[in-house]
mmCIF file of C-alpha atoms in Angstrom:
data_model
loop_
_atom_site.group_PDB
_atom_site.id
_atom_site.type_symbol
_atom_site.label_atom_id
_atom_site.label_comp_id
_atom_site.label_asym_id
_atom_site.label_seq_id
_atom_site.Cartn_x
_atom_site.Cartn_y
_atom_site.Cartn_z
ATOM 1 C CA MET A 1 20.456 6.541 2.659
ATOM 2 C CA LYS A 2 19.913 5.785 -1.010
ATOM 3 C CA LYS A 3 16.771 6.378 -3.058
ATOM 4 C CA LEU A 4 15.638 4.263 -5.990
ATOM 5 C CA ALA A 5 12.801 4.739 -8.452
ATOM 6 C CA LEU A 6 11.426 1.401 -9.658
ATOM 7 C CA LYS A 7 9.048 1.531 -12.589
ATOM 8 C CA ILE A 8 5.797 -0.382 -12.168
ATOM 9 C CA THR A 9 5.772 -3.055 -14.877
ATOM 10 C CA PRO A 10 3.535 -1.795 -17.704
ATOM 11 C CA GLN A 11 0.629 -4.038 -18.706
ATOM 12 C CA ARG A 12 -0.841 -4.179 -22.204
ATOM 13 C CA ASN A 13 -4.120 -5.465 -20.800
ATOM 14 C CA THR A 14 -5.744 -2.724 -18.738
ATOM 15 C CA GLN A 15 -7.386 -5.238 -16.406
ATOM 16 C CA TYR A 16 -3.919 -6.008 -14.972
ATOM 17 C CA ALA A 17 -2.779 -2.390 -14.559
ATOM 18 C CA ASN A 18 -3.817 -2.181 -10.912
ATOM 19 C CA MET A 19 -2.405 -5.665 -10.248
ATOM 20 C CA THR A 20 1.219 -4.614 -10.689
ATOM 21 C CA GLU A 21 0.686 -1.517 -8.545
ATOM 22 C CA LYS A 22 -0.732 -3.724 -5.791
ATOM 23 C CA LEU A 23 1.983 -6.395 -5.954
ATOM 24 C CA GLY A 24 5.047 -4.172 -6.350
ATOM 25 C CA ALA A 25 5.657 -3.122 -2.740
ATOM 26 C CA PRO A 26 5.001 -6.502 -1.040
ATOM 27 C CA GLU A 27 7.150 -8.357 -3.597
ATOM 28 C CA LEU A 28 9.999 -5.938 -2.916
ATOM 29 C CA LEU A 29 9.576 -6.211 0.862
ATOM 30 C CA ALA A 30 9.607 -10.018 0.661
ATOM 31 C CA SER A 31 12.888 -9.999 -1.270
ATOM 32 C CA PRO A 32 16.326 -10.026 0.383
ATOM 33 C CA LEU A 33 16.237 -6.238 -0.021
ATOM 34 C CA GLY A 34 13.366 -6.002 2.451
ATOM 35 C CA ILE A 35 15.635 -5.769 5.479
ATOM 36 C CA ALA A 36 17.277 -2.653 4.044
ATOM 37 C CA ILE A 37 14.081 -0.802 3.055
ATOM 38 C CA LYS A 38 13.119 2.156 5.228
ATOM 39 C CA GLN A 39 10.246 3.551 3.173
ATOM 40 C CA ILE A 40 8.249 2.907 -0.013
ATOM 41 C CA ASP A 41 6.068 5.533 -1.678
ATOM 42 C CA ALA A 42 3.988 5.254 -4.841
ATOM 43 C CA VAL A 43 4.757 8.211 -7.128
ATOM 44 C CA THR A 44 4.074 9.312 -10.685
ATOM 45 C CA LEU A 45 6.963 10.612 -12.781
ATOM 46 C CA ALA A 46 6.332 11.850 -16.324
ATOM 47 C CA GLY A 47 2.973 10.074 -16.291
ATOM 48 C CA GLN A 48 4.443 6.676 -15.294
ATOM 49 C CA GLY A 49 3.950 4.849 -12.015
ATOM 50 C CA TYR A 50 7.011 4.209 -9.838
ATOM 51 C CA LEU A 51 7.867 2.960 -6.377
ATOM 52 C CA LEU A 52 10.152 5.440 -4.645
ATOM 53 C CA VAL A 53 12.263 3.306 -2.315
ATOM 54 C CA THR A 54 14.514 4.542 0.476
ATOM 55 C CA LEU A 55 17.298 2.081 1.317
ATOM 56 C CA ASP A 56 19.788 1.895 4.170
ATOM 57 C CA GLU A 57 23.067 1.321 2.338
ATOM 58 C CA GLU A 58 24.790 0.170 5.531
ATOM 59 C CA SER A 59 22.365 -2.723 6.026
ATOM 60 C CA VAL A 60 23.843 -6.184 6.699
ATOM 61 C CA LEU A 61 22.114 -7.298 3.500
ATOM 62 C CA PHE A 62 24.854 -6.162 1.204
ATOM 63 C CA PRO A 63 26.722 -7.403 -0.727
ATOM 64 C CA CYS A 64 25.158 -10.905 -1.026
ATOM 65 C CA PRO A 65 22.970 -10.961 -3.004
ATOM 66 C CA THR A 66 23.484 -7.487 -4.357
ATOM 67 C CA LEU A 67 20.965 -4.854 -5.267
ATOM 68 C CA GLU A 68 21.894 -5.360 -8.897
ATOM 69 C CA ASP A 69 21.205 -9.102 -8.593
ATOM 70 C CA ILE A 70 17.727 -8.791 -7.100
ATOM 71 C CA LEU A 71 16.043 -5.833 -8.800
ATOM 72 C CA PRO A 72 15.998 -7.275 -12.351
ATOM 73 C CA ARG A 73 14.452 -10.507 -11.038
ATOM 74 C CA LEU A 74 11.366 -8.758 -9.696
ATOM 75 C CA GLY A 75 8.128 -9.140 -11.622
ATOM 76 C CA ALA A 76 5.892 -6.238 -10.592
ATOM 77 C CA THR A 77 8.629 -3.649 -11.154
ATOM 78 C CA SER A 78 10.902 -3.398 -14.160
ATOM 79 C CA GLU A 79 13.270 -0.513 -14.867
ATOM 80 C CA ALA A 80 15.428 0.605 -11.922
ATOM 81 C CA TYR A 81 16.926 4.053 -11.417
ATOM 82 C CA GLU A 82 18.820 5.945 -8.762
ATOM 83 C CA PHE A 83 16.678 8.892 -7.665
ATOM 84 C CA PHE A 84 18.008 12.400 -6.996
ATOM 85 C CA GLU A 85 15.831 15.265 -5.795
ATOM 86 C CA HIS A 86 18.484 17.690 -7.003
ATOM 87 C CA ILE A 87 22.020 17.733 -8.363
ATOM 88 C CA GLY A 88 23.939 20.588 -6.868
ATOM 89 C CA GLU A 89 21.714 23.643 -7.110
ATOM 90 C CA VAL A 90 19.691 22.239 -10.000
ATOM 91 C CA LYS A 91 16.305 20.981 -8.864
ATOM 92 C CA GLY A 92 15.106 17.585 -10.047
ATOM 93 C CA PRO A 93 13.888 15.030 -9.818
ATOM 94 C CA PHE A 94 16.597 13.212 -11.767
ATOM 95 C CA LEU A 95 16.839 9.498 -12.595
ATOM 96 C CA ARG A 96 20.047 7.634 -13.390
ATOM 97 C CA PRO A 97 19.676 4.106 -14.833
ATOM 98 C CA LEU A 98 20.942 1.402 -12.501
ATOM 99 C CA GLU A 99 23.108 -1.204 -14.182
ATOM 100 C CA THR A 100 21.910 -4.719 -13.326
ATOM 101 C CA SER A 101 23.568 -8.107 -13.679
ATOM 102 C CA PHE A 102 20.754 -10.535 -14.526
ATOM 103 C CA THR A 103 20.591 -12.341 -17.863
ATOM 104 C CA PRO A 104 17.649 -14.785 -18.143
ATOM 105 C CA PHE A 105 18.683 -18.355 -18.863
ATOM 106 C CA VAL A 106 16.053 -18.400 -21.613
ATOM 107 C CA PRO A 107 14.277 -15.250 -22.822
ATOM 108 C CA LEU A 108 11.322 -14.143 -20.711
ATOM 109 C CA GLU A 109 9.298 -14.074 -23.910
ATOM 110 C CA MET A 110 9.128 -17.876 -23.740
ATOM 111 C CA ALA A 111 6.424 -17.384 -21.103
ATOM 112 C CA GLU A 112 4.850 -14.416 -22.868
ATOM 113 C CA ILE A 113 4.342 -15.473 -26.473
ATOM 114 C CA ARG A 114 2.381 -18.669 -25.912
ATOM 115 C CA ARG A 115 -1.352 -17.931 -25.588
ATOM 116 C CA TYR A 116 -3.978 -20.427 -24.476
ATOM 117 C CA LYS A 117 -7.303 -20.489 -22.673
ATOM 118 C CA GLY A 118 -6.976 -20.132 -18.914
ATOM 119 C CA LYS A 119 -3.395 -18.820 -19.011
ATOM 120 C CA THR A 120 -2.350 -16.876 -15.919
ATOM 121 C CA ASN A 121 -0.759 -13.482 -16.466
ATOM 122 C CA GLU A 122 3.002 -14.019 -16.729
ATOM 123 C CA VAL A 123 3.882 -11.006 -14.566
ATOM 124 C CA PHE A 124 1.744 -12.381 -11.752
ATOM 125 C CA THR A 125 3.314 -15.807 -12.235
ATOM 126 C CA ARG A 126 6.778 -14.295 -11.973
ATOM 127 C CA VAL A 127 5.789 -12.581 -8.710
ATOM 128 C CA LEU A 128 4.364 -15.857 -7.395
ATOM 129 C CA LEU A 129 7.627 -17.662 -8.206
ATOM 130 C CA ASN A 130 9.694 -14.954 -6.529
ATOM 131 C CA ILE A 131 7.566 -14.995 -3.393
ATOM 132 C CA ALA A 132 8.038 -18.762 -3.093
ATOM 133 C CA VAL A 133 11.818 -18.400 -3.337
ATOM 134 C CA PHE A 134 12.045 -15.344 -1.055
ATOM 135 C CA ALA A 135 9.903 -16.708 1.794
ATOM 136 C CA GLY A 136 12.027 -19.640 2.924
ATOM 137 C CA ALA A 137 15.582 -20.552 3.804
ATOM 138 C CA TYR A 138 16.888 -20.182 0.231
ATOM 139 C CA SER A 139 16.178 -16.477 -0.251
ATOM 140 C CA ASN A 140 19.861 -15.553 -0.385
ATOM 141 C CA GLN A 141 20.385 -18.298 -2.968
ATOM 142 C CA CYS A 142 17.852 -16.759 -5.352
ATOM 143 C CA THR A 143 20.572 -16.204 -7.950
ATOM 144 C CA GLY A 144 21.718 -19.840 -7.803
ATOM 145 C CA ARG A 145 20.467 -23.085 -9.308
ATOM 146 C CA LEU A 146 17.356 -23.946 -7.305
ATOM 147 C CA ARG A 147 14.737 -26.615 -8.056
ATOM 148 C CA VAL A 148 11.078 -25.619 -8.445
ATOM 149 C CA LEU A 149 7.997 -27.791 -8.910
ATOM 150 C CA ASP A 150 4.698 -26.665 -10.425
ATOM 151 C CA PRO A 151 2.312 -29.466 -9.436
ATOM 152 C CA LEU A 152 -0.500 -27.965 -11.563
ATOM 153 C CA ALA A 153 1.535 -27.088 -14.629
ATOM 154 C CA GLY A 154 -1.204 -26.288 -17.162
ATOM 155 C CA GLY A 155 0.397 -24.757 -20.261
ATOM 156 C CA GLY A 156 3.811 -24.305 -18.681
ATOM 157 C CA THR A 157 4.017 -20.572 -17.880
ATOM 158 C CA THR A 158 5.524 -21.218 -14.432
ATOM 159 C CA LEU A 159 7.968 -23.741 -15.875
ATOM 160 C CA PHE A 160 9.240 -21.280 -18.470
ATOM 161 C CA LEU A 161 9.708 -18.479 -15.949
ATOM 162 C CA THR A 162 11.445 -20.899 -13.587
ATOM 163 C CA LEU A 163 13.840 -21.783 -16.386
ATOM 164 C CA ALA A 164 14.369 -18.107 -17.250
ATOM 165 C CA ALA A 165 15.342 -17.478 -13.607
ATOM 166 C CA GLY A 166 18.122 -20.058 -13.986
ATOM 167 C CA TYR A 167 16.391 -22.756 -11.938
ATOM 168 C CA ASP A 168 15.542 -26.370 -12.771
ATOM 169 C CA ALA A 169 11.834 -26.682 -13.572
ATOM 170 C CA PHE A 170 9.610 -29.668 -12.805
ATOM 171 C CA GLY A 171 5.936 -29.919 -13.661
ATOM 172 C CA VAL A 172 3.003 -32.307 -13.322
ATOM 173 C CA GLU A 173 -0.172 -31.889 -15.387
ATOM 174 C CA HIS A 174 -3.100 -34.307 -15.555
ATOM 175 C CA LYS A 175 -4.455 -33.192 -18.959
ATOM 176 C CA ARG A 176 -2.601 -35.160 -21.616
ATOM 177 C CA GLN A 177 -3.343 -32.642 -24.377
ATOM 178 C CA ASP A 178 -1.876 -29.793 -22.324
ATOM 179 C CA VAL A 179 1.309 -31.777 -21.765
ATOM 180 C CA GLU A 180 1.680 -32.729 -25.417
ATOM 181 C CA THR A 181 1.049 -29.231 -26.775
ATOM 182 C CA THR A 182 3.451 -27.755 -24.205
ATOM 183 C CA VAL A 183 6.179 -30.172 -25.234
ATOM 184 C CA VAL A 184 5.667 -29.285 -28.910
ATOM 185 C CA PHE A 185 5.972 -25.588 -28.019
ATOM 186 C CA ILE A 186 9.174 -26.197 -26.013
ATOM 187 C CA ARG A 187 10.830 -27.926 -28.969
ATOM 188 C CA GLN A 188 9.717 -25.308 -31.471
ATOM 189 C CA TYR A 189 10.724 -22.371 -29.302
ATOM 190 C CA LEU A 190 14.187 -23.680 -28.378
ATOM 191 C CA ASN A 191 14.841 -24.498 -32.042
ATOM 192 C CA SER A 192 13.702 -21.027 -33.106
ATOM 193 C CA ILE A 193 16.159 -19.276 -30.770
ATOM 194 C CA HIS A 194 18.926 -21.798 -31.532
ATOM 195 C CA VAL A 195 19.316 -23.084 -27.975
ATOM 196 C CA SER A 196 20.688 -26.601 -27.821
ATOM 197 C CA TYR A 197 18.867 -29.292 -25.841
ATOM 198 C CA LYS A 198 18.619 -33.006 -25.317
ATOM 199 C CA GLU A 199 15.233 -34.667 -24.890
ATOM 200 C CA LEU A 200 14.306 -37.941 -23.215
ATOM 201 C CA ASP A 201 10.764 -39.151 -23.932
ATOM 202 C CA GLU A 202 9.733 -41.822 -21.436
ATOM 203 C CA ARG A 203 6.601 -43.350 -22.934
ATOM 204 C CA ALA A 204 6.516 -46.612 -21.022
ATOM 205 C CA ARG A 205 6.543 -45.307 -17.447
ATOM 206 C CA ARG A 206 3.865 -46.877 -15.259
ATOM 207 C CA ALA A 207 3.292 -43.590 -13.420
ATOM 208 C CA GLY A 208 2.582 -41.742 -16.695
ATOM 209 C CA ARG A 209 4.408 -40.310 -19.672
ATOM 210 C CA ARG A 210 7.251 -37.975 -18.807
ATOM 211 C CA TYR A 211 9.449 -35.679 -20.870
ATOM 212 C CA GLN A 212 12.904 -34.601 -19.746
ATOM 213 C CA PHE A 213 14.801 -31.736 -21.384
ATOM 214 C CA GLU A 214 18.421 -30.860 -20.677
ATOM 215 C CA ILE A 215 18.754 -27.331 -22.017
ATOM 216 C CA GLY A 216 21.822 -25.230 -22.774
ATOM 217 C CA GLN A 217 25.496 -25.666 -23.503
ATOM 218 C CA LYS A 218 27.452 -28.465 -21.861
ATOM 219 C CA GLY A 219 28.604 -27.481 -18.398
ATOM 220 C CA ALA A 220 25.903 -24.820 -18.022
ATOM 221 C CA THR A 221 22.644 -26.679 -18.553
ATOM 222 C CA ARG A 222 19.284 -26.523 -16.800
ATOM 223 C CA ARG A 223 16.640 -29.201 -16.614
ATOM 224 C CA LEU A 224 12.961 -29.048 -17.507
ATOM 225 C CA VAL A 225 10.833 -32.084 -16.679
ATOM 226 C CA LEU A 226 7.116 -32.365 -17.469
ATOM 227 C CA ALA A 227 5.028 -35.398 -16.500
ATOM 228 C CA ASN A 228 1.482 -36.331 -17.445
ATOM 229 C CA GLY A 229 -0.352 -37.592 -14.370
ATOM 230 C CA ASP A 230 -1.976 -36.870 -11.039
ATOM 231 C CA THR A 231 -0.379 -34.232 -8.810
ATOM 232 C CA CYS A 232 -1.017 -36.569 -5.856
ATOM 233 C CA ASP A 233 1.636 -38.816 -7.409
ATOM 234 C CA ALA A 234 4.175 -36.012 -7.772
ATOM 235 C CA HIS A 235 6.822 -37.969 -5.844
ATOM 236 C CA LEU A 236 6.535 -40.800 -8.367
ATOM 237 C CA HIS A 237 6.749 -38.420 -11.327
ATOM 238 C CA MET A 238 10.037 -37.043 -9.985
ATOM 239 C CA ARG A 239 11.661 -40.389 -9.325
ATOM 240 C CA GLU A 240 14.735 -41.258 -11.352
ATOM 241 C CA VAL A 241 15.411 -37.685 -12.431
ATOM 242 C CA PRO A 242 18.814 -36.196 -11.577
ATOM 243 C CA GLY A 243 18.654 -34.970 -7.997
ATOM 244 C CA GLY A 244 15.642 -37.111 -7.176
ATOM 245 C CA PRO A 245 12.241 -36.000 -5.847
ATOM 246 C CA ARG A 246 13.508 -32.946 -3.954
ATOM 247 C CA VAL A 247 12.740 -29.270 -4.577
ATOM 248 C CA HIS A 248 13.387 -25.933 -2.912
ATOM 249 C CA ALA A 249 9.979 -24.483 -3.766
ATOM 250 C CA ILE A 250 6.541 -25.561 -4.952
ATOM 251 C CA VAL A 251 4.532 -23.016 -6.920
ATOM 252 C CA GLY A 252 0.890 -23.752 -7.713
ATOM 253 C CA ASP A 253 -1.857 -21.669 -9.284
ATOM 254 C CA LEU A 254 -5.102 -23.393 -8.283
ATOM 255 C CA PRO A 255 -7.701 -23.614 -11.084
ATOM 256 C CA TYR A 256 -9.843 -20.487 -11.082
ATOM 257 C CA GLY A 257 -12.898 -22.492 -12.059
ATOM 258 C CA ILE A 258 -12.872 -24.005 -8.561
ATOM 259 C CA GLN A 259 -14.978 -21.635 -6.498
ATOM 260 C CA HIS A 260 -16.163 -23.948 -3.734
ATOM 261 C CA PHE A 261 -14.068 -24.832 -0.728
ATOM 262 C CA GLY A 262 -15.030 -28.508 -0.846
ATOM 263 C CA GLU A 263 -13.462 -29.002 -4.271
ATOM 264 C CA ILE A 264 -10.181 -27.384 -3.250
ATOM 265 C CA ALA A 265 -10.199 -29.199 0.100
ATOM 266 C CA GLY A 266 -10.610 -32.572 -1.579
ATOM 267 C CA MET A 267 -7.652 -32.033 -3.901
ATOM 268 C CA LEU A 268 -5.302 -30.393 -1.396
ATOM 269 C CA SER A 269 -6.009 -32.898 1.391
ATOM 270 C CA LYS A 270 -4.478 -35.600 -0.833
ATOM 271 C CA ALA A 271 -1.800 -33.524 -2.529
ATOM 272 C CA LEU A 272 -0.327 -31.542 0.375
ATOM 273 C CA PRO A 273 1.286 -34.506 2.185
ATOM 274 C CA VAL A 274 2.938 -35.517 -1.099
ATOM 275 C CA TRP A 275 4.161 -32.000 -1.831
ATOM 276 C CA GLU A 276 5.529 -31.693 1.695
ATOM 277 C CA ARG A 277 7.422 -34.960 1.241
ATOM 278 C CA ILE A 278 9.173 -33.566 -1.848
ATOM 279 C CA LEU A 279 10.002 -30.210 -0.288
ATOM 280 C CA LEU A 280 13.480 -29.730 1.178
ATOM 281 C CA PRO A 281 13.729 -28.397 4.760
ATOM 282 C CA GLY A 282 13.450 -24.625 4.620
ATOM 283 C CA GLY A 283 11.581 -24.848 1.327
ATOM 284 C CA THR A 284 8.261 -23.210 0.570
ATOM 285 C CA VAL A 285 4.855 -23.817 -0.959
ATOM 286 C CA ALA A 286 3.219 -20.797 -2.630
ATOM 287 C CA LEU A 287 -0.385 -21.185 -3.764
ATOM 288 C CA ALA A 288 -2.503 -18.677 -5.652
ATOM 289 C CA TRP A 289 -6.261 -19.064 -5.729
ATOM 290 C CA ASN A 290 -9.543 -17.357 -6.554
ATOM 291 C CA ALA A 291 -10.336 -15.820 -3.176
ATOM 292 C CA THR A 292 -13.632 -14.310 -4.305
ATOM 293 C CA ARG A 293 -15.584 -16.923 -2.326
ATOM 294 C CA ILE A 294 -12.848 -18.782 -0.445
ATOM 295 C CA GLU A 295 -11.241 -16.682 2.268
ATOM 296 C CA ARG A 296 -7.582 -16.855 3.275
ATOM 297 C CA PRO A 297 -8.182 -18.341 6.783
ATOM 298 C CA ALA A 298 -9.900 -21.372 5.236
ATOM 299 C CA ILE A 299 -6.960 -22.091 2.905
ATOM 300 C CA ALA A 300 -4.452 -21.532 5.712
ATOM 301 C CA GLU A 301 -6.275 -23.938 8.025
ATOM 302 C CA LEU A 302 -6.419 -26.544 5.276
ATOM 303 C CA VAL A 303 -2.661 -26.320 4.656
ATOM 304 C CA GLU A 304 -1.815 -26.595 8.353
ATOM 305 C CA GLN A 305 -4.248 -29.477 8.820
ATOM 306 C CA HIS A 306 -2.789 -31.683 6.092
ATOM 307 C CA ALA A 307 0.917 -30.796 6.211
ATOM 308 C CA GLN A 308 3.518 -29.828 8.780
ATOM 309 C CA LEU A 309 4.032 -26.448 7.142
ATOM 310 C CA ARG A 310 4.126 -23.016 8.777
ATOM 311 C CA VAL A 311 1.882 -20.517 7.044
ATOM 312 C CA ARG A 312 3.435 -17.062 6.697
ATOM 313 C CA ASN A 313 0.767 -14.848 8.273
ATOM 314 C CA ASP A 314 3.141 -11.915 8.671
ATOM 315 C CA PRO A 315 3.485 -8.901 6.346
ATOM 316 C CA PRO A 316 4.205 -8.672 3.481
ATOM 317 C CA TYR A 317 2.849 -12.199 2.888
ATOM 318 C CA THR A 318 -0.654 -11.087 3.872
ATOM 319 C CA GLN A 319 -0.666 -8.209 1.367
ATOM 320 C CA PHE A 320 -0.963 -9.886 -2.028
ATOM 321 C CA ALA A 321 -4.756 -9.901 -2.462
ATOM 322 C CA HIS A 322 -5.814 -8.054 -5.627
ATOM 323 C CA THR A 323 -8.562 -7.822 -8.229
ATOM 324 C CA VAL A 324 -8.200 -9.672 -11.537
ATOM 325 C CA ASP A 325 -11.442 -8.988 -13.404
ATOM 326 C CA ARG A 326 -15.209 -8.797 -12.911
ATOM 327 C CA VAL A 327 -15.385 -12.535 -12.220
ATOM 328 C CA ILE A 328 -12.285 -12.950 -10.043
ATOM 329 C CA LYS A 329 -12.814 -10.006 -7.744
ATOM 330 C CA LYS A 330 -10.072 -11.172 -5.385
ATOM 331 C CA ARG A 331 -7.043 -13.362 -6.024
ATOM 332 C CA ASP A 332 -4.617 -14.080 -3.219
ATOM 333 C CA ILE A 333 -1.356 -15.879 -2.436
ATOM 334 C CA LEU A 334 -0.659 -18.124 0.548
ATOM 335 C CA VAL A 335 2.911 -19.079 1.434
ATOM 336 C CA ALA A 336 3.914 -21.872 3.829
ATOM 337 C CA VAL A 337 7.387 -22.961 4.918
ATOM 338 C CA LYS A 338 8.748 -26.387 5.820
ATOM 339 C CA ASP A 339 10.740 -25.766 9.013
#
């Protein structure tokens, strides 16, 4: 057996402090490491919160993907250490830093530095993205070049974290101003960090204006596509892009202002069949929503009613509910797989 101490990701905003503690264990259990985990305990070491994880080193998990590949991709935990209760006759505990092998394709700060009204916490967004990738048939390809769609792109936080993970990012957003300001930020940020890119601005598209970015050095590029339009036309917005309208995962953070089931039902009843059409077999849809007034069974029934998707009602996918603030007293995640 091997023991690890994973530091709970610190949060500058105190309202999110309990969020990372709540999300850490289920995110880890959902990952490819989950099969090797024997026990998880929340502990405090030198005043900092950690998850103390006991792993079976002989699990069939290893070596693909490796421990060192997965741990740095997690959102709710950050620093990783090997844990020793003692070394020889010297009592501990002792921590030894674990060398990891993940370098973000673009800096994670791309998702952190842009501030705007209604922005979702970037650590939560990173967890949401990971859960979508881990839940389906492409979990063991989490270090590869996957394709992810955010059908409710807002200010682009999910797109930037998708790109940082080394995936191709596709987004649809109906507010023209949000699209235009996001595109301006993308240009300015990539120029500021001296990352090369090519941009294709498609103004005359009948389905709506679309921006395509090919980012990085030749032979090692990633794609970011952002379209202005209705999410119910997502298949049209992804036409004529390299690879076509196909993705491995769909990650959506439903607007928190929607607190009534009827409003969500109206939008999802039209959008879900389109999202399912885009999703590759074995792919996943991960939706976050304000569950203060809308319970999980209602969202699950809606998804199963309007798409041939299998909702993951097994742990740890039922363990992501958490408090955000005094208004959003419960936020939750629902994951569904296209079999």
